[in-house]
Coordinates of C-alpha atoms (C1' of nucleotides) in Angstrom, one line a residue:
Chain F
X1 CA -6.1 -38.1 1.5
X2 CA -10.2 -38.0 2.2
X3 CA -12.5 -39.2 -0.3
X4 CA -13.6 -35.7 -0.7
X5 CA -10.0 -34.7 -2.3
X6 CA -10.6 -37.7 -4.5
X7 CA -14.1 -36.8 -5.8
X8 CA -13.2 -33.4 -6.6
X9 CA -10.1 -34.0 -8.2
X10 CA -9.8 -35.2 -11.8
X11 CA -12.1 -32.4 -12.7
X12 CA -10.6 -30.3 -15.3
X13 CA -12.5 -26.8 -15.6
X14 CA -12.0 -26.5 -11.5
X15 CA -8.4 -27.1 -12.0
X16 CA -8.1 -24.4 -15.0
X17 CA -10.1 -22.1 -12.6
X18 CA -8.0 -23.0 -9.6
X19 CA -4.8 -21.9 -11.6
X20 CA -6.5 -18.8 -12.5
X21 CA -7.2 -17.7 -9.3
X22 CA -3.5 -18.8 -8.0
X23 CA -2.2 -17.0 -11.1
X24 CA -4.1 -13.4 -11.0
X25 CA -3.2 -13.5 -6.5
X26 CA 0.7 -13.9 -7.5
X27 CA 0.8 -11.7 -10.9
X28 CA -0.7 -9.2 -8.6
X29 CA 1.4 -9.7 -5.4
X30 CA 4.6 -9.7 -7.0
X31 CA 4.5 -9.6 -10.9
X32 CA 5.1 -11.3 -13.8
X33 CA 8.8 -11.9 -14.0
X34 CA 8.4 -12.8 -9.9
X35 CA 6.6 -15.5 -10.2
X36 CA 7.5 -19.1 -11.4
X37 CA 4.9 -21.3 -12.7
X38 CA 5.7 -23.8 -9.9
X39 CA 4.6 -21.2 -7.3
X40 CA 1.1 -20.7 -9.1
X41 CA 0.5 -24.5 -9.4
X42 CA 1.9 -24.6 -5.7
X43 CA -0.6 -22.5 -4.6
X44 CA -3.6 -23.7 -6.6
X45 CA -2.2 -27.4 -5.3
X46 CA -1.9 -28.8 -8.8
X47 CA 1.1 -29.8 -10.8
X48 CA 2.9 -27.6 -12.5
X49 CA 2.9 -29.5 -15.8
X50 CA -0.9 -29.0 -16.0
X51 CA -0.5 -25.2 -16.7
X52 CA 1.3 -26.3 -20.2
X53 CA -1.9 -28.3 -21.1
X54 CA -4.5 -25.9 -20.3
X55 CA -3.0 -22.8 -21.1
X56 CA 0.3 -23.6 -23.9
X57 CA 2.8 -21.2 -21.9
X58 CA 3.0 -18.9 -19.3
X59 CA 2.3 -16.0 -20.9
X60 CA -1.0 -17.3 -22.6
X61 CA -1.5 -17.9 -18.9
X62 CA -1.1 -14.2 -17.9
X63 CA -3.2 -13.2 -21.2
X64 CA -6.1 -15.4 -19.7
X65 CA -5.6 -13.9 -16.5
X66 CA -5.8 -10.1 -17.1
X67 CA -8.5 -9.7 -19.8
X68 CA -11.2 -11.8 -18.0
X69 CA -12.5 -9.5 -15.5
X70 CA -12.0 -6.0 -17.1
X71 CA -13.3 -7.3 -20.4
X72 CA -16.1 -8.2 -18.1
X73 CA -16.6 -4.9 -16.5
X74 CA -16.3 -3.0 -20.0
X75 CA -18.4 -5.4 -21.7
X76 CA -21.2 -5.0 -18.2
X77 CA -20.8 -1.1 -18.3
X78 CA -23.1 1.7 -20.2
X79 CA -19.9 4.1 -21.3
X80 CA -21.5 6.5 -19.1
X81 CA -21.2 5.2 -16.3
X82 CA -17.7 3.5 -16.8
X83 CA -15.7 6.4 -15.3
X84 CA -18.0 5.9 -11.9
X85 CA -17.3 2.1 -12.3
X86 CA -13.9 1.8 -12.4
X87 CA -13.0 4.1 -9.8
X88 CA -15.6 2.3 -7.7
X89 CA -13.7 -0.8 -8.3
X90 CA -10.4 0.1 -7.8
X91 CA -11.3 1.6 -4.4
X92 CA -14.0 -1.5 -4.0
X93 CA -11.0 -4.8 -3.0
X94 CA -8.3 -4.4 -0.2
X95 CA -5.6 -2.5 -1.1
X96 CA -3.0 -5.6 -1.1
X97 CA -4.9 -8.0 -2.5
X98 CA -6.1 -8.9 -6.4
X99 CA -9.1 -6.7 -7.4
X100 CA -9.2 -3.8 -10.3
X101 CA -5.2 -3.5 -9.8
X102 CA -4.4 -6.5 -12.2
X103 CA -2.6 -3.4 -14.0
X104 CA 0.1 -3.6 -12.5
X105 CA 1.2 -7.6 -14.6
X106 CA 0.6 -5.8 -16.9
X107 CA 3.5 -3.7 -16.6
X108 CA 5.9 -5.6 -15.1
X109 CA 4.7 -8.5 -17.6
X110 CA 6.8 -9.0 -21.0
X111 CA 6.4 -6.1 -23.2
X112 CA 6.6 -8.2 -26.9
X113 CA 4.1 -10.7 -25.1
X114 CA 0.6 -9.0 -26.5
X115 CA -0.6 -9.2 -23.0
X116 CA -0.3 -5.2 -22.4
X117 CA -1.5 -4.8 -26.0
X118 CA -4.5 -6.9 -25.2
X119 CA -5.2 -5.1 -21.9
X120 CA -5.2 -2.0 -23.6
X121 CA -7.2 -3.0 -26.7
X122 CA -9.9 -4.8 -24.1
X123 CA -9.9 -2.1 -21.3
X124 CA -8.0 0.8 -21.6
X125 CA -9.6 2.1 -24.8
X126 CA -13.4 1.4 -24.6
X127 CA -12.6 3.6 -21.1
X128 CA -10.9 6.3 -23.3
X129 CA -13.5 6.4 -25.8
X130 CA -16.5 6.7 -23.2
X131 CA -14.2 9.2 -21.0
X132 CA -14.3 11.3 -25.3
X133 CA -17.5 11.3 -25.2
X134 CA -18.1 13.3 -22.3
X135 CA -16.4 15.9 -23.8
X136 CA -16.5 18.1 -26.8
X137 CA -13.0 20.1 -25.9
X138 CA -10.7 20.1 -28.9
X139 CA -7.9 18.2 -26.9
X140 CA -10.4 15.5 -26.0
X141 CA -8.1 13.2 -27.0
X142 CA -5.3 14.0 -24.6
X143 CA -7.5 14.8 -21.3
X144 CA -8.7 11.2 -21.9
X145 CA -5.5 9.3 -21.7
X146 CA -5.0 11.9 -18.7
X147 CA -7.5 10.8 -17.2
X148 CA -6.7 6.8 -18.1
X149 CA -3.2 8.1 -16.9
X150 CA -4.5 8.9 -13.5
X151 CA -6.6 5.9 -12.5
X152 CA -3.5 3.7 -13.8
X153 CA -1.3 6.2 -11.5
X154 CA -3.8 5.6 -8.3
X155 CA -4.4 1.7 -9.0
X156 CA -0.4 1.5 -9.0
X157 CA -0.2 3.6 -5.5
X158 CA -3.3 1.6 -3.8
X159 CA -1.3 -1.0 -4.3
X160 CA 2.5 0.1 -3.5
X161 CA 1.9 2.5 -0.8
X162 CA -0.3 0.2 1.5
X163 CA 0.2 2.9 4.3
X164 CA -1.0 6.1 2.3
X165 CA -3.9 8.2 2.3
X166 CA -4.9 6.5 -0.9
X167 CA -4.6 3.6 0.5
X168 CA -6.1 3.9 3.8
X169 CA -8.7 7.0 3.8
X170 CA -12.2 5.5 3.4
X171 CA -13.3 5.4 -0.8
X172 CA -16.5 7.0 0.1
X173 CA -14.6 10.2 0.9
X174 CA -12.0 9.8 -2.0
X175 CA -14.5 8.9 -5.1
X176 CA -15.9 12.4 -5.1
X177 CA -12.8 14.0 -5.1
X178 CA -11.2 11.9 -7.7
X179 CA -14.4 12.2 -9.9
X180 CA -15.0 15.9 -9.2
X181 CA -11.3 16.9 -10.8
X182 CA -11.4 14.2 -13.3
X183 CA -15.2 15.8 -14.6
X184 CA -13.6 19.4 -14.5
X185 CA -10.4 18.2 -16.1
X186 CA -12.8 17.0 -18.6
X187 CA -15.4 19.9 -18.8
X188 CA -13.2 22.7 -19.0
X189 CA -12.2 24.2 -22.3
Chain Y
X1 CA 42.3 -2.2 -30.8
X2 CA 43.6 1.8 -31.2
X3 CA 45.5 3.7 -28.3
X4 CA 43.1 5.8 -27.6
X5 CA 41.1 2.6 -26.4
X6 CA 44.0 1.3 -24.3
X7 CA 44.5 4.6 -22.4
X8 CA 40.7 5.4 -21.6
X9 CA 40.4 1.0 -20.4
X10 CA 42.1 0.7 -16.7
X11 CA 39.2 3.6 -15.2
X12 CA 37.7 3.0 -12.7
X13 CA 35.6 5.9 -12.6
X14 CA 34.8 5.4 -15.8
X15 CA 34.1 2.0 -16.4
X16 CA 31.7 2.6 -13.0
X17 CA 29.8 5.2 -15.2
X18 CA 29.3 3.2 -17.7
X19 CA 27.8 0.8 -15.7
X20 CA 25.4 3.2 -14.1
X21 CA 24.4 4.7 -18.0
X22 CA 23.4 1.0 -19.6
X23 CA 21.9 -0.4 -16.8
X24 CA 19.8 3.1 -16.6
X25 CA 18.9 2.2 -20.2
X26 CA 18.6 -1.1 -19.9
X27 CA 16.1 -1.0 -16.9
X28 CA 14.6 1.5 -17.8
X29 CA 13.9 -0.2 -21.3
X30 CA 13.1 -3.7 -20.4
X31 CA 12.7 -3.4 -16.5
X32 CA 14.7 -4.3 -13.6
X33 CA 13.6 -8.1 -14.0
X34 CA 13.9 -8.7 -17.8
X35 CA 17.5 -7.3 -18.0
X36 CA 20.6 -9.4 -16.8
X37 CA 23.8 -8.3 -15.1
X38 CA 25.5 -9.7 -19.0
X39 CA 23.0 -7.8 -21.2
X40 CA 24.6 -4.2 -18.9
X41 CA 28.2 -5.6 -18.8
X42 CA 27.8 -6.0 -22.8
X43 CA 26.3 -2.5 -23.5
X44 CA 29.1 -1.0 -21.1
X45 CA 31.4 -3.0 -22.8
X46 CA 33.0 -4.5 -19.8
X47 CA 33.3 -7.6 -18.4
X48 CA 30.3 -8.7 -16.1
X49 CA 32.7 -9.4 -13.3
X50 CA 32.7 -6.0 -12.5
X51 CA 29.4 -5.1 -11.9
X52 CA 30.1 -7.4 -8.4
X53 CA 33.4 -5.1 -7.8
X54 CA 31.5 -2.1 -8.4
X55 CA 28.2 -2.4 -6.7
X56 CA 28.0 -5.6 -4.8
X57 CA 24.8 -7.2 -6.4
X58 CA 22.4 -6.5 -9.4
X59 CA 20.0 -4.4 -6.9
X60 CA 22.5 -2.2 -5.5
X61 CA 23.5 -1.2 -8.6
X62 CA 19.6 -0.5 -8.8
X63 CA 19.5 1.2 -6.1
X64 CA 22.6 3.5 -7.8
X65 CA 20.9 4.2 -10.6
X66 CA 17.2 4.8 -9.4
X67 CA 18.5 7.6 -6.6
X68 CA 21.1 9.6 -8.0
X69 CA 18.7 11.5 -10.9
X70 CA 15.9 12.0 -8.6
X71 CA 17.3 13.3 -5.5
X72 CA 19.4 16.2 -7.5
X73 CA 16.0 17.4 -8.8
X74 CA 14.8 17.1 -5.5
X75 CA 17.8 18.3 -3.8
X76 CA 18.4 21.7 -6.0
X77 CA 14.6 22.8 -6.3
X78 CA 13.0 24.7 -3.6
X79 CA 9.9 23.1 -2.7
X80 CA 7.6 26.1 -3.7
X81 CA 9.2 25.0 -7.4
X82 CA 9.1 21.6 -7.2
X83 CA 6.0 20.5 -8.8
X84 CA 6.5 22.4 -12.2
X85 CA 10.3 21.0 -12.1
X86 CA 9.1 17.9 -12.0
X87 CA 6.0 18.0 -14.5
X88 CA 8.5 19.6 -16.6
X89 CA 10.8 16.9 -16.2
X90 CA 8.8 14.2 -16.8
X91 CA 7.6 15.8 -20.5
X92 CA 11.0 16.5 -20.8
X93 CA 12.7 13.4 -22.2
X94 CA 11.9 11.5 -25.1
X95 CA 8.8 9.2 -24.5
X96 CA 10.7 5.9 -25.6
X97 CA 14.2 6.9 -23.5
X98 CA 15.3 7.7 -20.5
X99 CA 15.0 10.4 -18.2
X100 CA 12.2 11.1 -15.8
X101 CA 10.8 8.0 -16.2
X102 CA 12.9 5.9 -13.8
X103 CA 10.0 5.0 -11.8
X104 CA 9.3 2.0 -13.9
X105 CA 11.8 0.3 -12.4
X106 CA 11.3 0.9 -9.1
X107 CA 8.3 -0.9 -10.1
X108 CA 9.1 -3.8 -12.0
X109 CA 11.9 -4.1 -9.8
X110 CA 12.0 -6.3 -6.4
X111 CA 10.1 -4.8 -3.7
X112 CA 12.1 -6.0 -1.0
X113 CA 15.7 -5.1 -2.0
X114 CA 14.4 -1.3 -0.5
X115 CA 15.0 0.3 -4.3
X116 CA 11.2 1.4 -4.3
X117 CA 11.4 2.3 -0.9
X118 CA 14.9 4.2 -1.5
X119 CA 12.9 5.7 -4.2
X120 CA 9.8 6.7 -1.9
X121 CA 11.8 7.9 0.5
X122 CA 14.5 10.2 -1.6
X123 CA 11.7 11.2 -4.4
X124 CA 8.1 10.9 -3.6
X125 CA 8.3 11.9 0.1
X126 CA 9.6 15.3 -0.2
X127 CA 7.1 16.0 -3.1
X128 CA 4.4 15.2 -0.9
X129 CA 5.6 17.3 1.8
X130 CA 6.0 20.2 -0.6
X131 CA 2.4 19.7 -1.9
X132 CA 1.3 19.3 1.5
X133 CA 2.4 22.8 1.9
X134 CA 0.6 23.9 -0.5
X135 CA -3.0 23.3 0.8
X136 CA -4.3 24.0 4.2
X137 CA -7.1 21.7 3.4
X138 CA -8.1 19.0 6.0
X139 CA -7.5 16.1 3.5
X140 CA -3.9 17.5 2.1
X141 CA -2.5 14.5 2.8
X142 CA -4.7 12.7 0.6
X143 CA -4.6 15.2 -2.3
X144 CA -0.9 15.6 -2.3
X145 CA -0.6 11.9 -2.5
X146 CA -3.5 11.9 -5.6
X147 CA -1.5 14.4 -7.2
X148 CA 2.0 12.1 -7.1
X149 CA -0.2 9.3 -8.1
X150 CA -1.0 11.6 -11.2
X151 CA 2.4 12.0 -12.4
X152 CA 3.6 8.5 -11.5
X153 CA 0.3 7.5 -13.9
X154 CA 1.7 10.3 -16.3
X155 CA 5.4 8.9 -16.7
X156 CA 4.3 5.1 -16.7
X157 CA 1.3 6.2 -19.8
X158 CA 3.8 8.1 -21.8
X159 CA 6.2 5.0 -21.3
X160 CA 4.2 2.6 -22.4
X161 CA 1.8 4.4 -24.7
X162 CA 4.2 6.1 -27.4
X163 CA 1.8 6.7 -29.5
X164 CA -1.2 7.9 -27.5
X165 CA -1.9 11.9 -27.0
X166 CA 0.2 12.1 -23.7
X167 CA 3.3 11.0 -25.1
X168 CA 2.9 13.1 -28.5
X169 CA 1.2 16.0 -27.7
X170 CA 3.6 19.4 -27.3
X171 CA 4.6 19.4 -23.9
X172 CA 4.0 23.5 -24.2
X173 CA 0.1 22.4 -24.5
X174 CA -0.2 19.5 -22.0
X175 CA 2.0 20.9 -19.1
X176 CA -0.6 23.7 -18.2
X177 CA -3.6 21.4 -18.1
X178 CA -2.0 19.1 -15.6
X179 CA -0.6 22.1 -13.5
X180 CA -3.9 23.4 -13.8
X181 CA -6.0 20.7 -12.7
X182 CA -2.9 19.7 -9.9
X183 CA -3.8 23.2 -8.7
X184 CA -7.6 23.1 -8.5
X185 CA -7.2 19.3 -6.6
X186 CA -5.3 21.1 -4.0
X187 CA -6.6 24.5 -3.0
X188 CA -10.0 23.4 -3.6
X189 CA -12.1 22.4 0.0
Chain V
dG1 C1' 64.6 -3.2 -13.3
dT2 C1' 61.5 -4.8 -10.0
dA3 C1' 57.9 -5.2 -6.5
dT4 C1' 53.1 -3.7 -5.5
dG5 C1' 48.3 -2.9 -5.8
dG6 C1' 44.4 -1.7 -8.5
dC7 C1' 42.1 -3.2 -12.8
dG8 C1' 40.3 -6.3 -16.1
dT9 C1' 39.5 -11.4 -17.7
dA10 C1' 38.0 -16.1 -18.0
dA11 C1' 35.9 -20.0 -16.3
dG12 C1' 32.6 -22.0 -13.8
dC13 C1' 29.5 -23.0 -9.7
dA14 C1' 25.0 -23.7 -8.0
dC15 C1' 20.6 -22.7 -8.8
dC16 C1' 16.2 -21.7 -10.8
dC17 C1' 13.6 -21.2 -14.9
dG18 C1' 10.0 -22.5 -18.6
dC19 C1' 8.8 -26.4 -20.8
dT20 C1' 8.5 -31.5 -22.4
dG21 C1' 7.5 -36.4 -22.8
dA22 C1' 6.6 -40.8 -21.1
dC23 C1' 3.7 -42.9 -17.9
dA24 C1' 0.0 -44.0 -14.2
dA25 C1' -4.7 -43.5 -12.5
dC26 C1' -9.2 -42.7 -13.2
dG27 C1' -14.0 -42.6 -15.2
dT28 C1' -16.8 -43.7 -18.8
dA29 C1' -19.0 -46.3 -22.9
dC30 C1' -19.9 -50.3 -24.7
Chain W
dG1 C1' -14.9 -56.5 -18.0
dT2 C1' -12.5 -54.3 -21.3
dA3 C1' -10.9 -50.6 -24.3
dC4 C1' -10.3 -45.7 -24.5
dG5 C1' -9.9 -40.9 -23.8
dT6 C1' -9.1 -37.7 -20.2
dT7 C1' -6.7 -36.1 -16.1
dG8 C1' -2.9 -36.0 -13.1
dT9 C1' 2.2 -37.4 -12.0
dC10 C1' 7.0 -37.5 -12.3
dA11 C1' 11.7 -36.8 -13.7
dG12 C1' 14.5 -34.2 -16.3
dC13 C1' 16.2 -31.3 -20.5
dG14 C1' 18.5 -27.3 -22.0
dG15 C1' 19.5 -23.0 -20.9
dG16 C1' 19.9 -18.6 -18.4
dT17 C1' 20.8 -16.4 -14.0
dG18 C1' 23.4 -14.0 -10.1
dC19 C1' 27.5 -14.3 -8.3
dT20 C1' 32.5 -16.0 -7.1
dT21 C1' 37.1 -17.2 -7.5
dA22 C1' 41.6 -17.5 -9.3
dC23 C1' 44.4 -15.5 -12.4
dG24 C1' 46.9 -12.3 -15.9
dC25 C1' 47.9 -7.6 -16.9
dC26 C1' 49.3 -2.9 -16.6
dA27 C1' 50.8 1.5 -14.3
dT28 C1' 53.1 3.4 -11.0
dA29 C1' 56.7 3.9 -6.9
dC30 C1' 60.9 3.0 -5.6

DNA sequence: GTATGGCGTAAGCACCCGCTGACAACGTAC
DNA sequence: GTACGTTGTCAGCGGGTGCTTACGCCATAC
């Protein structure tokens, strides 16, 4: 309607990002299957047809979506400091909204797609191999992906149980806890 | 085609079983989302009709399957038991099939139909008030809730990850360290 | 033998999905 | 000012979905 609609439309990288953002807010809120491509150009007020020509199919979209910002916190992060990272960022964003949890597309996202795959390849195991490191136990290996298994596992609740303790109890008071038993899971022999 | 076929066909009860068993399979497999009321009706062999006759709509039969496993456990272990029960449940079952594992579909399922809810309520909140019990520390309600977060993590990583350490390793070696550190989390101040 | 009621079957409705292709509007280069 | 490449629009395709409805079929009761 204004001219300032007009001037900023037409304008392809902020349409690409716009669908982005529309994208990760829906994957998140309801998953993959859940959401049609006509509700994420809906929201990102773009046509619908546009998310064919800048990202080929839906799940290319998805693929776009979940690597970006992990890959980004991975790629930002000395390994040892990662642990202390990540659970600072999955406690950092509201609990409903889009934030570390973009885990949970992944899961509900199609399994033969890649896009799991390439969230594990991007994220998941640089975190496992820093989380080795820290340890020299024989089983390093397992207590690792325990570990992995547990952040996954309080993500997932953050974001299902808005009413929990998880949830709701203030992240200054939970990240020592969570730390302090993931370090002794890893410490101990 | 033989007459052992033509006198087992005309069950009820068992046609209604076989129902429950594929679309346990099925959903558990591919998810609530990715698997179609055909797809069950075809590994049941039975017509797709009755699914509707049998459990009204795709998520009450959802609902069917997701309670019935989980509440016996909960329902026949006293709560003093439940946490090993359960650990040893969940390392139980093959990795790939079913068994403990149903969570996933509370997850990738719809969150309004009340399944994960259904779930919550009949599963994860008597857990949590048996590991409550557990703990007189100030934050119990917190920890008890980490600790179901654990396991959920647990059954989603050795779902998804057959290969990794969690889903491979003897379930003689790995159940200890969780039941270790689950213990530590909880009586610790 | 015949009526009755539960069981299984076939066909299809109405809708939503991912995706496509032809076309219009726009901004720029010359 | 005109030609051109990019960006956005629109209608619709082919197909899959959950679900319904009307209809045969069989076992049993009488």
């Amino acid at each position: 309607m204004t001219e300032g609609d007009r001037t900023r439309r037409r304008d392809a990288a902020a349409t690409r990002q716009a669908l982005l953002a529309a994208a990760a807010e829906l994957f998140t809120a309801r998953g993959f299957d859940r959401t049609s491509v006509r509700d994420i150009a809906a929201l990102a007020e773009v046509n619908q047809a546009l998310v064919f020509r800048y990202f080929g199919s839906k799940e290319e979209l998805l693929g776009a979506v979940l690597t970006a910002p992990g890959r980004e916190i991975v790629a930002t992060t000395p390994p040892e400091e990662l642990l202390t990272r990540l659970v600072g960022e999955i406690f950092a964003g509201e609990p409903g909204g889009p934030g570390a949890n973009l885990l949970l597309m992944a899961l509900s996202g199609p399994q033969d797609g890649g896009a799991a795959e390439a969230l594990d390849r991007e994220v998941a195991a640089p975190l496992r191999a820093a989380l080795r490191s820290l340890t020299d136990d024989p089983s390093a290996d397992l207590r690792a992906e325990l570990v992995c298994a547990w952040l996954l596992g309080i993500a997932l609740v953050r974001q299902i149980r808005l009413d929990g303790p998880v949830a709701k109890t203030d992240p200054a008071e939970v990240t020592p806890v969570v730390l302090d038993a993931v370090t002794r899971l890893l410490t101990d022999g």
